[in-house]
Short mmCIF file of C-alpha atoms and ligand atoms in Angstrom, two decimals:
data_model
loop_
_atom_site.label_atom_id
_atom_site.label_comp_id
_atom_site.label_asym_id
_atom_site.label_seq_id
_atom_site.Cartn_x
_atom_site.Cartn_y
_atom_site.Cartn_z
CA MET A 135 215.39 -174.84 198.60
CA SER A 136 215.41 -176.35 195.13
CA PRO A 137 212.22 -177.63 193.47
CA GLU A 138 213.56 -181.13 193.89
CA HIS A 139 213.48 -180.72 197.65
CA ASP A 140 209.89 -179.53 197.48
CA ALA A 141 208.73 -182.50 195.44
CA PRO A 142 206.74 -185.04 197.44
CA VAL A 143 208.21 -188.51 197.71
CA ILE A 144 205.73 -190.88 196.08
CA PRO A 145 205.75 -194.49 197.27
CA ASP A 146 206.27 -196.98 194.47
CA VAL A 147 204.10 -200.00 195.19
CA THR A 148 205.61 -203.12 193.73
CA ARG A 149 204.58 -206.70 193.46
CA ARG A 150 207.30 -207.44 196.02
CA GLN A 151 205.34 -205.37 198.55
CA PHE A 152 202.19 -207.10 197.43
CA LEU A 153 203.76 -210.47 198.12
CA ALA A 154 205.03 -209.33 201.48
CA ALA A 155 201.52 -208.36 202.44
CA ALA A 156 199.56 -211.04 200.70
CA GLY A 157 199.94 -214.21 202.69
CA GLY A 158 196.90 -216.06 204.00
CA ALA A 159 194.40 -213.73 205.62
CA ALA A 160 196.19 -210.72 204.15
CA LEU A 161 195.48 -212.01 200.65
CA ALA A 162 191.79 -212.31 201.48
CA ALA A 163 191.86 -208.73 202.75
CA ALA A 164 193.52 -207.57 199.55
CA LEU A 165 190.84 -209.26 197.50
CA VAL A 166 188.16 -207.55 199.52
CA SER A 167 189.80 -204.17 199.07
CA LEU A 168 190.03 -204.32 195.26
CA PRO A 169 186.84 -202.84 193.80
CA ARG A 170 184.96 -205.53 191.89
CA LEU A 171 184.61 -204.47 188.26
CA SER A 172 184.09 -207.70 186.38
CA GLN A 173 181.57 -210.41 185.79
CA ALA A 174 181.94 -213.71 187.62
CA ALA A 175 184.14 -215.69 185.22
CA ALA A 176 185.59 -216.23 181.75
CA PRO A 177 185.34 -215.52 178.97
CA HIS A 178 186.13 -212.02 180.09
CA VAL A 179 184.54 -209.32 178.00
CA LEU A 180 185.64 -205.81 177.13
CA PRO A 181 183.26 -203.69 179.22
CA PRO A 182 181.53 -200.87 177.35
CA LEU A 183 183.06 -197.43 177.75
CA PRO A 184 180.95 -195.37 180.17
CA TYR A 185 180.82 -192.55 177.57
CA ALA A 186 181.28 -191.99 173.83
CA GLU A 187 184.78 -192.21 172.34
CA ASP A 188 184.75 -188.47 171.61
CA ALA A 189 183.36 -187.50 175.03
CA LEU A 190 186.75 -186.76 176.61
CA ALA A 191 187.92 -184.44 173.81
CA PRO A 192 189.77 -182.15 173.62
CA VAL A 193 191.71 -183.39 176.67
CA ILE A 194 191.81 -186.93 175.25
CA SER A 195 190.90 -187.12 171.57
CA ALA A 196 188.53 -189.67 170.05
CA ASN A 197 191.52 -190.97 168.10
CA THR A 198 193.50 -191.67 171.29
CA LEU A 199 190.52 -193.14 173.11
CA GLY A 200 189.61 -195.26 170.10
CA PHE A 201 193.05 -196.88 170.01
CA HIS A 202 193.43 -197.02 173.78
CA TYR A 203 190.09 -198.71 174.41
CA GLY A 204 189.44 -200.50 171.13
CA LYS A 205 192.97 -201.83 170.55
CA HIS A 206 195.01 -201.79 173.78
CA HIS A 207 192.32 -202.61 176.33
CA LYS A 208 190.68 -205.10 173.98
CA ALA A 209 194.00 -206.85 173.40
CA TYR A 210 194.58 -207.31 177.14
CA VAL A 211 191.14 -208.91 177.50
CA ASP A 212 191.57 -211.11 174.40
CA ASN A 213 195.06 -212.21 175.44
CA LEU A 214 193.86 -213.01 178.96
CA ASN A 215 191.11 -215.25 177.61
CA LYS A 216 193.61 -217.12 175.41
CA LEU A 217 196.09 -217.51 178.27
CA ILE A 218 193.62 -218.89 180.83
CA THR A 219 191.64 -221.24 178.61
CA GLY A 220 191.88 -224.72 180.12
CA THR A 221 193.79 -223.53 183.19
CA GLU A 222 192.89 -223.30 186.88
CA TYR A 223 192.17 -219.61 186.29
CA ALA A 224 189.51 -220.15 183.62
CA ASP A 225 186.55 -219.82 185.96
CA LEU A 226 187.82 -217.11 188.30
CA PRO A 227 186.70 -213.48 188.36
CA LEU A 228 189.26 -211.00 187.09
CA GLU A 229 190.18 -209.60 190.52
CA LYS A 230 190.88 -213.09 191.83
CA ILE A 231 193.11 -213.94 188.86
CA VAL A 232 195.14 -210.77 189.45
CA ALA A 233 195.64 -211.61 193.11
CA GLU A 234 196.41 -215.29 192.51
CA VAL A 235 199.12 -214.79 189.88
CA ALA A 236 200.77 -211.61 191.24
CA GLY A 237 204.43 -212.23 191.91
CA LYS A 238 204.55 -215.66 190.26
CA PRO A 239 207.31 -215.46 187.61
CA ASP A 240 205.85 -218.32 185.55
CA LYS A 241 202.47 -216.56 185.43
CA ILE A 242 203.72 -213.11 184.43
CA ALA A 243 201.86 -213.06 181.09
CA ILE A 244 198.56 -213.84 182.80
CA PHE A 245 199.28 -211.24 185.47
CA ASN A 246 200.16 -208.54 182.94
CA ASN A 247 197.04 -209.05 180.85
CA ALA A 248 194.66 -209.57 183.78
CA ALA A 249 196.00 -206.55 185.66
CA GLN A 250 195.91 -204.37 182.55
CA ALA A 251 192.34 -205.48 181.80
CA TRP A 252 191.35 -204.48 185.35
CA ASN A 253 193.41 -201.28 185.39
CA HIS A 254 191.80 -199.98 182.17
CA THR A 255 188.23 -200.71 183.28
CA PHE A 256 189.08 -198.83 186.47
CA LEU A 257 190.68 -196.03 184.43
CA TRP A 258 187.62 -195.36 182.27
CA ARG A 259 185.56 -194.90 185.41
CA SER A 260 188.22 -192.65 186.94
CA LEU A 261 187.45 -190.14 184.17
CA ARG A 262 184.25 -188.40 183.19
CA PRO A 263 183.10 -185.60 180.94
CA PRO A 264 183.07 -183.03 182.42
CA GLY A 265 185.20 -183.93 185.41
CA GLY A 266 187.73 -182.14 187.57
CA GLY A 267 186.47 -179.31 189.71
CA ALA A 268 185.72 -179.73 193.38
CA PRO A 269 185.33 -183.19 194.95
CA PRO A 270 182.17 -184.05 196.90
CA ALA A 271 182.34 -182.71 200.47
CA ALA A 272 182.98 -186.11 202.09
CA LEU A 273 185.97 -186.74 199.82
CA GLN A 274 187.20 -183.16 200.10
CA ALA A 275 187.38 -183.59 203.88
CA LYS A 276 189.47 -186.76 203.54
CA ILE A 277 191.72 -185.04 200.99
CA GLU A 278 192.29 -182.06 203.26
CA ALA A 279 193.02 -184.35 206.22
CA ALA A 280 195.65 -186.25 204.25
CA PHE A 281 197.23 -183.61 201.99
CA GLY A 282 196.20 -180.25 203.47
CA SER A 283 194.33 -179.11 200.37
CA LEU A 284 192.94 -180.28 197.04
CA GLU A 285 195.78 -178.48 195.28
CA ALA A 286 198.35 -180.37 197.36
CA CYS A 287 196.63 -183.66 196.50
CA LYS A 288 196.68 -182.81 192.79
CA LYS A 289 200.36 -181.84 193.13
CA GLU A 290 201.17 -185.27 194.54
CA LEU A 291 199.18 -187.03 191.81
CA THR A 292 201.05 -184.93 189.24
CA ALA A 293 204.39 -185.82 190.80
CA ALA A 294 203.50 -189.52 190.80
CA ALA A 295 202.33 -189.39 187.18
CA THR A 296 205.29 -187.42 185.86
CA THR A 297 208.06 -189.16 187.82
CA GLN A 298 206.95 -192.71 187.03
CA PHE A 299 209.87 -193.86 184.86
CA GLY A 300 208.52 -195.43 181.68
CA SER A 301 205.09 -197.03 181.61
CA GLY A 302 202.83 -197.16 184.63
CA TRP A 303 200.09 -195.65 186.71
CA ALA A 304 199.47 -192.97 189.35
CA TRP A 305 196.86 -193.78 191.97
CA LEU A 306 194.85 -192.13 194.72
CA VAL A 307 194.33 -194.84 197.33
CA ARG A 308 192.84 -195.27 200.76
CA ASP A 309 195.51 -196.84 202.96
CA GLY A 310 193.78 -197.86 206.15
CA ASP A 311 191.86 -194.74 207.11
CA ARG A 312 194.06 -192.26 205.28
CA LEU A 313 194.29 -191.18 201.65
CA LYS A 314 197.63 -191.53 199.89
CA VAL A 315 199.14 -191.18 196.41
CA VAL A 316 201.23 -194.04 195.01
CA LYS A 317 202.61 -195.01 191.63
CA THR A 318 203.15 -198.39 189.99
CA GLY A 319 205.17 -199.56 186.97
CA ASN A 320 203.89 -201.39 183.91
CA ALA A 321 200.81 -203.48 184.83
CA ASP A 322 201.26 -203.33 188.60
CA LEU A 323 198.47 -201.99 190.78
CA PRO A 324 198.22 -201.12 194.48
CA LEU A 325 196.86 -204.48 195.54
CA THR A 326 197.99 -204.85 199.13
CA ALA A 327 196.30 -205.85 202.34
CA THR A 328 195.64 -202.25 203.34
CA MET A 329 195.38 -200.20 200.15
CA LYS A 330 192.18 -199.69 198.20
CA PRO A 331 192.43 -197.89 194.83
CA LEU A 332 190.15 -194.84 194.56
CA LEU A 333 191.14 -193.54 191.10
CA THR A 334 193.98 -193.83 188.62
CA ILE A 335 195.79 -192.00 185.81
CA ASP A 336 197.39 -194.03 183.00
CA VAL A 337 200.87 -192.77 182.10
CA TRP A 338 201.71 -195.36 179.47
CA GLU A 339 202.64 -193.46 176.30
CA HIS A 340 199.65 -194.99 174.48
CA ALA A 341 197.43 -192.92 176.83
CA TYR A 342 198.68 -189.54 175.60
CA TYR A 343 201.29 -189.66 172.85
CA LEU A 344 198.96 -189.07 169.89
CA ASP A 345 197.65 -185.89 171.57
CA TYR A 346 200.58 -184.62 173.65
CA GLN A 347 203.66 -186.41 172.24
CA ASN A 348 206.30 -186.21 175.00
CA ARG A 349 204.40 -183.64 177.11
CA ARG A 350 203.17 -186.03 179.78
CA ALA A 351 202.88 -183.20 182.34
CA ASP A 352 200.42 -181.30 180.12
CA TYR A 353 198.29 -184.43 179.72
CA VAL A 354 198.25 -185.06 183.47
CA ALA A 355 197.37 -181.44 184.29
CA ALA A 356 194.48 -181.45 181.80
CA VAL A 357 193.15 -184.77 183.13
CA LEU A 358 193.24 -183.54 186.73
CA ASP A 359 191.62 -180.21 185.89
CA LYS A 360 188.96 -181.39 183.44
CA LEU A 361 188.36 -185.13 183.52
CA VAL A 362 189.11 -186.68 186.90
CA ASN A 363 186.01 -188.32 188.41
CA TRP A 364 186.01 -187.46 192.10
CA GLU A 365 182.54 -189.01 192.51
CA PHE A 366 183.96 -192.39 191.46
CA ALA A 367 186.76 -191.96 194.02
CA LEU A 368 184.15 -191.27 196.69
CA GLU A 369 182.20 -194.41 195.70
CA ASN A 370 185.36 -196.47 196.19
CA LEU A 371 186.14 -194.84 199.50
CA GLY A 372 183.23 -196.58 201.25
FE1 FE2 B 292 196.54 -197.73 178.90
#
């Protein structure tokens, strides 16, 4: 059997699926399932990094993290504040803005900046120095139930992260009572009635190109082995 046949098929969660799931009560459920990361309302602020800019080196250099957090993440937050000033979204928490504008073509700029602001705050907490290693026992049990082993789970996360075409994200999620790996493109996130994000890996080129150039697989392997924050995933599991 060729390696291609061995590769797990990773679901690609799109805003179309979000819309299909997000009517009425389902939307309320989706809002409940998205971990709350932000303060109550605008102006939205760039949350402090949970560690120093050089704390993830050598896997992610201070140079990369400085640009990623201080330029890219900051720009999403700043742009969001400009876009929502004087609108119906001005006084909503970030998670609610994301859910309200998802799938609305005339609100795509607000969605992209709100979702990217949320995704990056979630990303920083998905990493820690030192991370990787063995998950806490309660999470390990859920991982083994869903994937068979930690290695199989990491293999699926790697496949999601390396097969995402262009910019996007790989995610470990709880879907109902079961863990699953999914990937999303651009600013999209697994915001559906049943999925709750547990952790994420950013595969936009700005996340790794200064350190790894085109070697996305090396970046993903190093993040999974040395930085991934299984404790944060367990917190979100509850
Ligand atoms: Fe990013």
